[in-house]
Amino acid sequence: AQAAALSTNAIESLTTTQATMLTTSALNALTSLQIAAMETADLAALTTAQISKLSTQQVKLLSSDQIVGLSTEQVSSLSTGQMAALTSDQLNSIESRDLQILSSTQLRSLTTAQVSKLTTDQLQLLTTEQMSNMSSRQISALTTEQLNGLASNNLQALSSDQIRSLSTAQLSNLSTDQLALLTTNQVQALTTAQVTSLTSEQLNNLTSDEVEALTTAQIKVLTTAQLSNLSSTQLSQMETRDIAALTSAQAKVLTTEAIAALTTEQVQALTTAALNSLTSVQLAALEVADVANLTTAQINKLSTAQLNLLSTEQVAGMSTDQIQALSTAQFATLSSDQLNNLTS
């Protein structure tokens, strides 16, 4: 009651020694006007016990200068309730050295609204441990500017759960440079909805390691537009199990460059349905060695139209087992040029 009766002039004239003598109950009784009247130096002289007892309303009324004046020890003593009470301007006033000593508990107490107001400079200053301990809700509150401003080590510190918490809008607006920084574990953590939200430009800029890391489930949901924009180098990095997961619709949109870049193992991994969907232009792009390594089951499922479109070189490269695997209808469709190029 006595402390609350002090005028703002009296509060302003307190020495730092007098300020530290205030009991926590007396300090807690100060009004917003009295708190605002405290000199920055007086506030900075308060003990951590005194600081931690300020009400959330009192904390909310601290000026930016008062926040800047807080010591590292004082900032680290702020309770989760006090942290959650900070305004955007107050948060943005926290000095870099103080920001880096915030505990994971303090950081996690920030609301999503507060997190979305952190500056890109502040986010860059967070340690990888702090970043990895932010909640999924907080990560999902980050703006496009904040995500694209994350330092590479902080981006790569995000856990699988944090990566999965990103909305499709957040992910589709991630710069190609940032997306290329994701670790293989992070790429594999992407949900199928997130994968389908990636733009063609983003997919086209995935590194070979990232493409290789894509799971079969992720490959299956790639749209034809996305697949058609993958480079031949990227496609050649896919695991054979992923190539085997391609649907007929997906296989049909692969570019001739991509088809030509497939390894013999990848070509062998194509399902008969996928192989059967290839156009004449795609078939022509198959290397002679790739055709020669098709399984007899694959050969047997080629349509007569497809078989007729194989070049004489491709037919000449077929093995005896492959020729014997041809059905009567398939053999009958071979042109005279193709037949003349069969080796004896």
mmCIF file of C-alpha atoms in Angstrom:
data_model
loop_
_atom_site.group_PDB
_atom_site.id
_atom_site.type_symbol
_atom_site.label_atom_id
_atom_site.label_comp_id
_atom_site.label_asym_id
_atom_site.label_seq_id
_atom_site.Cartn_x
_atom_site.Cartn_y
_atom_site.Cartn_z
ATOM 1 C CA ALA A 1 0.000 0.000 0.000
ATOM 2 C CA GLN A 2 2.852 2.370 0.862
ATOM 3 C CA ALA A 3 4.715 1.609 -2.364
ATOM 4 C CA ALA A 4 1.578 2.099 -4.416
ATOM 5 C CA ALA A 5 1.159 5.534 -2.817
ATOM 6 C CA LEU A 6 4.504 6.787 -4.088
ATOM 7 C CA SER A 7 4.247 9.416 -6.789
ATOM 8 C CA THR A 8 5.803 8.839 -10.193
ATOM 9 C CA ASN A 9 8.328 11.573 -9.339
ATOM 10 C CA ALA A 10 9.270 9.678 -6.194
ATOM 11 C CA ILE A 11 9.656 6.457 -8.158
ATOM 12 C CA GLU A 12 11.765 8.227 -10.752
ATOM 13 C CA SER A 13 14.057 9.639 -8.065
ATOM 14 C CA LEU A 14 14.772 6.259 -6.483
ATOM 15 C CA THR A 15 18.421 5.291 -6.485
ATOM 16 C CA THR A 16 19.424 1.883 -7.780
ATOM 17 C CA THR A 17 20.191 0.861 -4.198
ATOM 18 C CA GLN A 18 16.728 1.905 -3.062
ATOM 19 C CA ALA A 19 15.126 0.061 -5.983
ATOM 20 C CA THR A 20 16.845 -3.170 -5.003
ATOM 21 C CA MET A 21 15.553 -2.733 -1.436
ATOM 22 C CA LEU A 22 11.917 -2.932 -2.550
ATOM 23 C CA THR A 23 10.292 -6.167 -1.477
ATOM 24 C CA THR A 24 8.732 -8.334 -4.154
ATOM 25 C CA SER A 25 5.270 -7.588 -2.720
ATOM 26 C CA ALA A 26 5.957 -3.836 -2.762
ATOM 27 C CA LEU A 27 7.267 -4.050 -6.307
ATOM 28 C CA ASN A 28 4.277 -6.121 -7.351
ATOM 29 C CA ALA A 29 1.964 -3.422 -5.976
ATOM 30 C CA LEU A 30 3.331 -0.710 -8.258
ATOM 31 C CA THR A 31 0.926 0.635 -10.845
ATOM 32 C CA SER A 32 1.582 0.792 -14.559
ATOM 33 C CA LEU A 33 2.428 4.491 -14.288
ATOM 34 C CA GLN A 34 4.888 3.807 -11.489
ATOM 35 C CA ILE A 35 6.548 0.976 -13.417
ATOM 36 C CA ALA A 36 6.833 3.236 -16.462
ATOM 37 C CA ALA A 37 8.434 5.916 -14.274
ATOM 38 C CA MET A 38 11.262 3.646 -13.123
ATOM 39 C CA GLU A 39 14.626 4.571 -14.543
ATOM 40 C CA THR A 40 16.118 1.991 -16.895
ATOM 41 C CA ALA A 41 19.127 1.741 -14.585
ATOM 42 C CA ASP A 42 16.885 1.114 -11.563
ATOM 43 C CA LEU A 43 15.023 -1.654 -13.341
ATOM 44 C CA ALA A 44 18.311 -3.177 -14.486
ATOM 45 C CA ALA A 45 19.471 -3.184 -10.851
ATOM 46 C CA LEU A 46 16.565 -5.315 -9.642
ATOM 47 C CA THR A 47 17.383 -8.839 -8.594
ATOM 48 C CA THR A 48 16.187 -11.820 -10.614
ATOM 49 C CA ALA A 49 13.824 -12.630 -7.727
ATOM 50 C CA GLN A 50 12.276 -9.175 -8.030
ATOM 51 C CA ILE A 51 12.010 -9.384 -11.813
ATOM 52 C CA SER A 52 10.374 -12.812 -11.709
ATOM 53 C CA LYS A 53 7.668 -11.473 -9.383
ATOM 54 C CA LEU A 54 6.506 -8.677 -11.680
ATOM 55 C CA SER A 55 2.957 -9.318 -12.804
ATOM 56 C CA THR A 56 2.285 -10.055 -16.457
ATOM 57 C CA GLN A 57 0.473 -6.722 -16.685
ATOM 58 C CA GLN A 58 3.521 -4.906 -15.309
ATOM 59 C CA VAL A 59 5.818 -6.730 -17.723
ATOM 60 C CA LYS A 60 3.569 -5.854 -20.636
ATOM 61 C CA LEU A 61 3.913 -2.152 -19.765
ATOM 62 C CA LEU A 62 7.712 -2.044 -19.746
ATOM 63 C CA SER A 63 9.101 0.244 -22.415
ATOM 64 C CA SER A 64 11.451 -0.933 -25.146
ATOM 65 C CA ASP A 65 14.295 0.955 -23.426
ATOM 66 C CA GLN A 66 13.541 -0.827 -20.163
ATOM 67 C CA ILE A 67 13.554 -4.202 -21.947
ATOM 68 C CA VAL A 68 16.872 -3.383 -23.618
ATOM 69 C CA GLY A 69 18.271 -2.425 -20.218
ATOM 70 C CA LEU A 70 17.518 -5.802 -18.653
ATOM 71 C CA SER A 71 20.554 -7.927 -17.954
ATOM 72 C CA THR A 72 21.040 -11.419 -19.354
ATOM 73 C CA GLU A 73 20.351 -12.848 -15.890
ATOM 74 C CA GLN A 74 17.127 -10.864 -15.589
ATOM 75 C CA VAL A 75 15.886 -12.001 -18.994
ATOM 76 C CA SER A 76 16.661 -15.612 -18.158
ATOM 77 C CA SER A 77 14.622 -15.251 -14.952
ATOM 78 C CA LEU A 78 11.421 -14.266 -16.762
ATOM 79 C CA SER A 79 8.687 -16.811 -16.170
ATOM 80 C CA THR A 80 6.749 -18.479 -18.979
ATOM 81 C CA GLY A 81 3.766 -16.297 -18.073
ATOM 82 C CA GLN A 82 5.868 -13.160 -18.320
ATOM 83 C CA MET A 83 7.332 -14.289 -21.636
ATOM 84 C CA ALA A 84 3.873 -14.894 -23.069
ATOM 85 C CA ALA A 85 2.839 -11.390 -21.967
ATOM 86 C CA LEU A 86 5.540 -9.589 -23.955
ATOM 87 C CA THR A 87 4.332 -7.475 -26.848
ATOM 88 C CA SER A 88 5.844 -7.692 -30.322
ATOM 89 C CA ASP A 89 7.768 -4.452 -29.768
ATOM 90 C CA GLN A 90 9.131 -5.754 -26.473
ATOM 91 C CA LEU A 91 10.196 -9.050 -28.028
ATOM 92 C CA ASN A 92 11.900 -7.237 -30.868
ATOM 93 C CA SER A 93 13.766 -5.151 -28.274
ATOM 94 C CA ILE A 94 15.405 -8.162 -26.627
ATOM 95 C CA GLU A 95 19.107 -7.974 -27.364
ATOM 96 C CA SER A 96 20.792 -10.760 -29.304
ATOM 97 C CA ARG A 97 22.915 -11.915 -26.360
ATOM 98 C CA ASP A 98 19.767 -12.188 -24.235
ATOM 99 C CA LEU A 99 17.832 -13.986 -26.947
ATOM 100 C CA GLN A 100 20.433 -16.718 -27.182
ATOM 101 C CA ILE A 101 20.223 -17.539 -23.463
ATOM 102 C CA LEU A 102 16.463 -18.068 -23.413
ATOM 103 C CA SER A 103 15.688 -21.578 -22.259
ATOM 104 C CA SER A 104 13.667 -23.979 -24.381
ATOM 105 C CA THR A 105 10.851 -23.628 -21.833
ATOM 106 C CA GLN A 106 10.860 -19.853 -22.207
ATOM 107 C CA LEU A 107 10.885 -20.056 -25.998
ATOM 108 C CA ARG A 108 8.080 -22.605 -26.080
ATOM 109 C CA SER A 109 5.965 -20.294 -23.921
ATOM 110 C CA LEU A 110 5.799 -17.729 -26.720
ATOM 111 C CA THR A 111 2.447 -17.665 -28.459
ATOM 112 C CA THR A 112 2.161 -18.287 -32.196
ATOM 113 C CA ALA A 113 1.307 -14.596 -32.614
ATOM 114 C CA GLN A 114 4.543 -13.641 -30.849
ATOM 115 C CA VAL A 115 6.624 -16.088 -32.880
ATOM 116 C CA SER A 116 5.279 -14.705 -36.147
ATOM 117 C CA LYS A 117 6.505 -11.252 -35.120
ATOM 118 C CA LEU A 118 10.112 -12.237 -34.410
ATOM 119 C CA THR A 119 12.462 -10.577 -36.859
ATOM 120 C CA THR A 120 14.493 -12.645 -39.308
ATOM 121 C CA ASP A 121 17.640 -11.339 -37.590
ATOM 122 C CA GLN A 122 16.398 -12.663 -34.247
ATOM 123 C CA LEU A 123 15.548 -16.064 -35.690
ATOM 124 C CA GLN A 124 18.985 -16.285 -37.255
ATOM 125 C CA LEU A 125 20.515 -15.724 -33.826
ATOM 126 C CA LEU A 126 18.718 -18.641 -32.192
ATOM 127 C CA THR A 127 20.897 -21.640 -31.497
ATOM 128 C CA THR A 128 20.162 -24.943 -33.217
ATOM 129 C CA GLU A 129 19.101 -26.353 -29.846
ATOM 130 C CA GLN A 130 16.614 -23.537 -29.340
ATOM 131 C CA MET A 131 15.268 -23.960 -32.861
ATOM 132 C CA SER A 132 14.842 -27.713 -32.554
ATOM 133 C CA ASN A 133 12.946 -27.273 -29.282
ATOM 134 C CA MET A 134 10.304 -24.914 -30.622
ATOM 135 C CA SER A 135 6.867 -26.481 -30.754
ATOM 136 C CA SER A 136 5.290 -27.626 -34.000
ATOM 137 C CA ARG A 137 2.581 -24.987 -33.525
ATOM 138 C CA GLN A 138 5.234 -22.288 -33.322
ATOM 139 C CA ILE A 139 6.985 -23.553 -36.455
ATOM 140 C CA SER A 140 3.691 -23.588 -38.338
ATOM 141 C CA ALA A 141 3.239 -19.918 -37.366
ATOM 142 C CA LEU A 142 6.431 -18.763 -39.093
ATOM 143 C CA THR A 143 5.895 -16.485 -42.063
ATOM 144 C CA THR A 144 7.370 -17.043 -45.521
ATOM 145 C CA GLU A 145 9.889 -14.269 -44.863
ATOM 146 C CA GLN A 146 10.931 -15.860 -41.576
ATOM 147 C CA LEU A 147 11.335 -19.340 -43.076
ATOM 148 C CA ASN A 148 13.325 -18.056 -46.020
ATOM 149 C CA GLY A 149 15.479 -16.042 -43.630
ATOM 150 C CA LEU A 150 16.453 -18.979 -41.425
ATOM 151 C CA ALA A 151 20.150 -19.707 -41.242
ATOM 152 C CA SER A 152 21.063 -23.024 -42.874
ATOM 153 C CA ASN A 153 22.044 -24.633 -39.569
ATOM 154 C CA ASN A 154 18.730 -23.642 -37.981
ATOM 155 C CA LEU A 155 16.720 -24.882 -40.948
ATOM 156 C CA GLN A 156 18.542 -28.199 -40.837
ATOM 157 C CA ALA A 157 17.981 -28.392 -37.066
ATOM 158 C CA LEU A 158 14.215 -28.740 -37.522
ATOM 159 C CA SER A 159 12.983 -32.156 -36.462
ATOM 160 C CA SER A 160 10.814 -34.445 -38.573
ATOM 161 C CA ASP A 161 7.749 -33.421 -36.546
ATOM 162 C CA GLN A 162 8.550 -29.746 -37.061
ATOM 163 C CA ILE A 163 8.983 -30.278 -40.805
ATOM 164 C CA ARG A 164 5.646 -32.095 -40.987
ATOM 165 C CA SER A 165 3.988 -29.193 -39.163
ATOM 166 C CA LEU A 166 4.740 -26.807 -42.032
ATOM 167 C CA SER A 167 1.632 -26.003 -44.019
ATOM 168 C CA THR A 168 1.549 -26.643 -47.752
ATOM 169 C CA ALA A 169 1.460 -22.863 -48.224
ATOM 170 C CA GLN A 170 4.618 -22.450 -46.143
ATOM 171 C CA LEU A 171 6.395 -25.200 -48.029
ATOM 172 C CA SER A 172 5.372 -24.090 -51.513
ATOM 173 C CA ASN A 173 6.689 -20.610 -50.714
ATOM 174 C CA LEU A 174 10.034 -21.851 -49.464
ATOM 175 C CA SER A 175 12.796 -20.606 -51.734
ATOM 176 C CA THR A 176 14.582 -23.138 -53.928
ATOM 177 C CA ASP A 177 17.805 -22.347 -52.069
ATOM 178 C CA GLN A 178 16.202 -23.118 -48.702
ATOM 179 C CA LEU A 179 14.549 -26.285 -49.992
ATOM 180 C CA ALA A 180 17.878 -27.508 -51.335
ATOM 181 C CA LEU A 181 19.295 -27.198 -47.811
ATOM 182 C CA LEU A 182 16.922 -29.757 -46.310
ATOM 183 C CA THR A 183 18.614 -32.901 -45.073
ATOM 184 C CA THR A 184 17.650 -36.291 -46.492
ATOM 185 C CA ASN A 185 15.874 -37.117 -43.214
ATOM 186 C CA GLN A 186 13.863 -33.919 -43.473
ATOM 187 C CA VAL A 187 12.917 -34.697 -47.084
ATOM 188 C CA GLN A 188 11.716 -38.140 -46.058
ATOM 189 C CA ALA A 189 9.646 -36.544 -43.280
ATOM 190 C CA LEU A 190 7.550 -34.561 -45.776
ATOM 191 C CA THR A 191 3.942 -35.685 -45.924
ATOM 192 C CA THR A 192 2.420 -36.666 -49.260
ATOM 193 C CA ALA A 193 0.312 -33.488 -49.128
ATOM 194 C CA GLN A 194 3.465 -31.421 -48.689
ATOM 195 C CA VAL A 195 5.180 -33.203 -51.583
ATOM 196 C CA THR A 196 2.299 -32.523 -53.972
ATOM 197 C CA SER A 197 2.356 -28.852 -52.947
ATOM 198 C CA LEU A 198 5.925 -28.380 -54.176
ATOM 199 C CA THR A 199 6.211 -26.298 -57.311
ATOM 200 C CA SER A 200 7.927 -27.600 -60.428
ATOM 201 C CA GLU A 201 10.713 -25.078 -59.868
ATOM 202 C CA GLN A 202 11.247 -26.330 -56.326
ATOM 203 C CA LEU A 203 11.354 -29.961 -57.432
ATOM 204 C CA ASN A 204 13.683 -29.152 -60.283
ATOM 205 C CA ASN A 205 16.127 -27.642 -57.800
ATOM 206 C CA LEU A 206 16.210 -30.572 -55.390
ATOM 207 C CA THR A 207 19.695 -31.976 -55.028
ATOM 208 C CA SER A 208 20.509 -35.483 -56.232
ATOM 209 C CA ASP A 209 20.719 -36.635 -52.606
ATOM 210 C CA GLU A 210 17.282 -35.203 -51.859
ATOM 211 C CA VAL A 211 15.722 -36.894 -54.895
ATOM 212 C CA GLU A 212 17.335 -40.174 -53.927
ATOM 213 C CA ALA A 213 15.923 -39.747 -50.410
ATOM 214 C CA LEU A 214 12.318 -39.478 -51.610
ATOM 215 C CA THR A 215 10.279 -42.403 -50.354
ATOM 216 C CA THR A 216 8.169 -44.658 -52.549
ATOM 217 C CA ALA A 217 5.025 -43.176 -50.987
ATOM 218 C CA GLN A 218 6.230 -39.685 -51.917
ATOM 219 C CA ILE A 219 7.099 -40.709 -55.483
ATOM 220 C CA LYS A 220 3.645 -42.205 -55.953
ATOM 221 C CA VAL A 221 1.898 -38.885 -55.247
ATOM 222 C CA LEU A 222 4.014 -36.745 -57.574
ATOM 223 C CA THR A 223 1.765 -35.199 -60.175
ATOM 224 C CA THR A 224 2.476 -35.631 -63.867
ATOM 225 C CA ALA A 225 3.349 -31.920 -64.025
ATOM 226 C CA GLN A 226 5.883 -32.343 -61.241
ATOM 227 C CA LEU A 227 7.448 -35.460 -62.764
ATOM 228 C CA SER A 228 7.714 -33.974 -66.214
ATOM 229 C CA ASN A 229 9.878 -31.196 -64.781
ATOM 230 C CA LEU A 230 12.408 -33.458 -63.101
ATOM 231 C CA SER A 231 15.747 -33.399 -64.850
ATOM 232 C CA SER A 232 17.320 -36.516 -66.317
ATOM 233 C CA THR A 233 20.042 -36.304 -63.659
ATOM 234 C CA GLN A 234 17.458 -36.223 -60.882
ATOM 235 C CA LEU A 235 15.510 -39.148 -62.310
ATOM 236 C CA SER A 236 18.643 -41.232 -62.664
ATOM 237 C CA GLN A 237 19.201 -40.787 -58.913
ATOM 238 C CA MET A 238 15.912 -42.447 -57.977
ATOM 239 C CA GLU A 239 16.047 -45.803 -56.273
ATOM 240 C CA THR A 240 14.856 -48.742 -58.410
ATOM 241 C CA ARG A 241 12.034 -49.328 -55.898
ATOM 242 C CA ASP A 242 10.840 -45.778 -56.577
ATOM 243 C CA ILE A 243 10.965 -46.292 -60.337
ATOM 244 C CA ALA A 244 8.923 -49.451 -59.799
ATOM 245 C CA ALA A 245 6.316 -47.317 -58.017
ATOM 246 C CA LEU A 246 5.697 -45.099 -61.054
ATOM 247 C CA THR A 247 2.189 -45.375 -62.411
ATOM 248 C CA SER A 248 1.354 -45.555 -66.105
ATOM 249 C CA ALA A 249 0.269 -41.912 -66.055
ATOM 250 C CA GLN A 250 3.542 -40.875 -64.428
ATOM 251 C CA ALA A 251 5.749 -42.918 -66.764
ATOM 252 C CA LYS A 252 3.992 -41.454 -69.782
ATOM 253 C CA VAL A 253 5.123 -37.892 -68.985
ATOM 254 C CA LEU A 254 8.819 -38.626 -68.542
ATOM 255 C CA THR A 255 10.892 -36.670 -71.025
ATOM 256 C CA THR A 256 12.987 -38.460 -73.631
ATOM 257 C CA GLU A 257 16.080 -37.117 -71.870
ATOM 258 C CA ALA A 258 14.875 -38.667 -68.623
ATOM 259 C CA ILE A 259 14.109 -41.983 -70.349
ATOM 260 C CA ALA A 260 17.543 -42.053 -71.949
ATOM 261 C CA ALA A 261 19.174 -41.353 -68.585
ATOM 262 C CA LEU A 262 17.563 -44.338 -66.874
ATOM 263 C CA THR A 263 19.976 -47.060 -65.881
ATOM 264 C CA THR A 264 19.361 -50.635 -67.043
ATOM 265 C CA GLU A 265 18.370 -51.501 -63.470
ATOM 266 C CA GLN A 266 15.819 -48.688 -63.430
ATOM 267 C CA VAL A 267 14.363 -49.747 -66.793
ATOM 268 C CA GLN A 268 14.052 -53.301 -65.510
ATOM 269 C CA ALA A 269 12.227 -51.927 -62.460
ATOM 270 C CA LEU A 270 9.444 -50.385 -64.560
ATOM 271 C CA THR A 271 6.209 -52.279 -64.152
ATOM 272 C CA THR A 272 4.774 -53.867 -67.266
ATOM 273 C CA ALA A 273 1.881 -51.385 -67.038
ATOM 274 C CA ALA A 274 4.262 -48.424 -66.910
ATOM 275 C CA LEU A 275 6.349 -49.800 -69.770
ATOM 276 C CA ASN A 276 3.220 -50.452 -71.779
ATOM 277 C CA SER A 277 2.224 -46.790 -71.416
ATOM 278 C CA LEU A 278 5.393 -45.419 -73.033
ATOM 279 C CA THR A 279 4.900 -43.498 -76.241
ATOM 280 C CA SER A 280 6.767 -44.154 -79.471
ATOM 281 C CA VAL A 281 9.037 -41.180 -78.779
ATOM 282 C CA GLN A 282 9.845 -42.502 -75.308
ATOM 283 C CA LEU A 283 10.502 -46.021 -76.627
ATOM 284 C CA ALA A 284 12.854 -44.608 -79.214
ATOM 285 C CA ALA A 285 14.756 -42.880 -76.412
ATOM 286 C CA LEU A 286 15.537 -46.173 -74.686
ATOM 287 C CA GLU A 287 19.158 -47.165 -75.057
ATOM 288 C CA VAL A 288 19.824 -50.364 -77.029
ATOM 289 C CA ALA A 289 21.358 -51.807 -73.854
ATOM 290 C CA ASP A 290 18.223 -50.942 -71.885
ATOM 291 C CA VAL A 291 15.980 -52.797 -74.339
ATOM 292 C CA ALA A 292 18.393 -55.733 -74.273
ATOM 293 C CA ASN A 293 18.023 -55.885 -70.499
ATOM 294 C CA LEU A 294 14.231 -55.847 -70.363
ATOM 295 C CA THR A 295 12.883 -58.913 -68.633
ATOM 296 C CA THR A 296 10.998 -61.478 -70.686
ATOM 297 C CA ALA A 297 7.856 -60.497 -68.745
ATOM 298 C CA GLN A 298 8.331 -56.872 -69.808
ATOM 299 C CA ILE A 299 8.965 -57.850 -73.434
ATOM 300 C CA ASN A 300 5.871 -60.037 -73.454
ATOM 301 C CA LYS A 301 3.712 -57.109 -72.315
ATOM 302 C CA LEU A 302 4.807 -54.661 -75.008
ATOM 303 C CA SER A 303 1.930 -53.878 -77.299
ATOM 304 C CA THR A 304 2.253 -54.841 -80.944
ATOM 305 C CA ALA A 305 2.249 -51.144 -81.805
ATOM 306 C CA GLN A 306 5.127 -50.505 -79.411
ATOM 307 C CA LEU A 307 7.100 -53.472 -80.662
ATOM 308 C CA ASN A 308 6.675 -52.334 -84.233
ATOM 309 C CA LEU A 309 8.106 -48.939 -83.289
ATOM 310 C CA LEU A 310 11.367 -50.314 -81.921
ATOM 311 C CA SER A 311 14.347 -49.399 -84.050
ATOM 312 C CA THR A 312 16.220 -52.080 -85.965
ATOM 313 C CA GLU A 313 19.153 -51.527 -83.602
ATOM 314 C CA GLN A 314 16.942 -52.062 -80.554
ATOM 315 C CA VAL A 315 15.507 -55.274 -82.013
ATOM 316 C CA ALA A 316 18.946 -56.493 -83.080
ATOM 317 C CA GLY A 317 20.136 -56.059 -79.512
ATOM 318 C CA MET A 318 17.429 -58.299 -78.064
ATOM 319 C CA SER A 319 18.522 -61.595 -76.566
ATOM 320 C CA THR A 320 17.373 -65.048 -77.668
ATOM 321 C CA ASP A 321 15.284 -65.343 -74.497
ATOM 322 C CA GLN A 322 13.576 -62.055 -75.267
ATOM 323 C CA ILE A 323 12.775 -63.091 -78.842
ATOM 324 C CA GLN A 324 11.406 -66.404 -77.610
ATOM 325 C CA ALA A 325 9.238 -64.552 -75.090
ATOM 326 C CA LEU A 326 7.407 -62.750 -77.904
ATOM 327 C CA SER A 327 3.879 -63.899 -78.454
ATOM 328 C CA THR A 328 2.727 -65.014 -81.899
ATOM 329 C CA ALA A 329 0.898 -61.714 -82.326
ATOM 330 C CA GLN A 330 3.972 -59.731 -81.321
ATOM 331 C CA PHE A 331 6.284 -61.656 -83.636
ATOM 332 C CA ALA A 332 3.854 -61.225 -86.499
ATOM 333 C CA THR A 333 3.955 -57.450 -86.126
ATOM 334 C CA LEU A 334 7.723 -57.190 -86.625
ATOM 335 C CA SER A 335 8.585 -55.376 -89.824
ATOM 336 C CA SER A 336 10.809 -56.855 -92.498
ATOM 337 C CA ASP A 337 13.573 -54.413 -91.541
ATOM 338 C CA GLN A 338 13.339 -55.521 -87.919
ATOM 339 C CA LEU A 339 13.361 -59.205 -88.900
ATOM 340 C CA ASN A 340 16.302 -58.697 -91.236
ATOM 341 C CA ASN A 341 18.291 -57.226 -88.362
ATOM 342 C CA LEU A 342 17.781 -60.174 -86.047
ATOM 343 C CA THR A 343 21.115 -61.819 -85.448
ATOM 344 C CA SER A 344 21.493 -65.443 -86.429
#
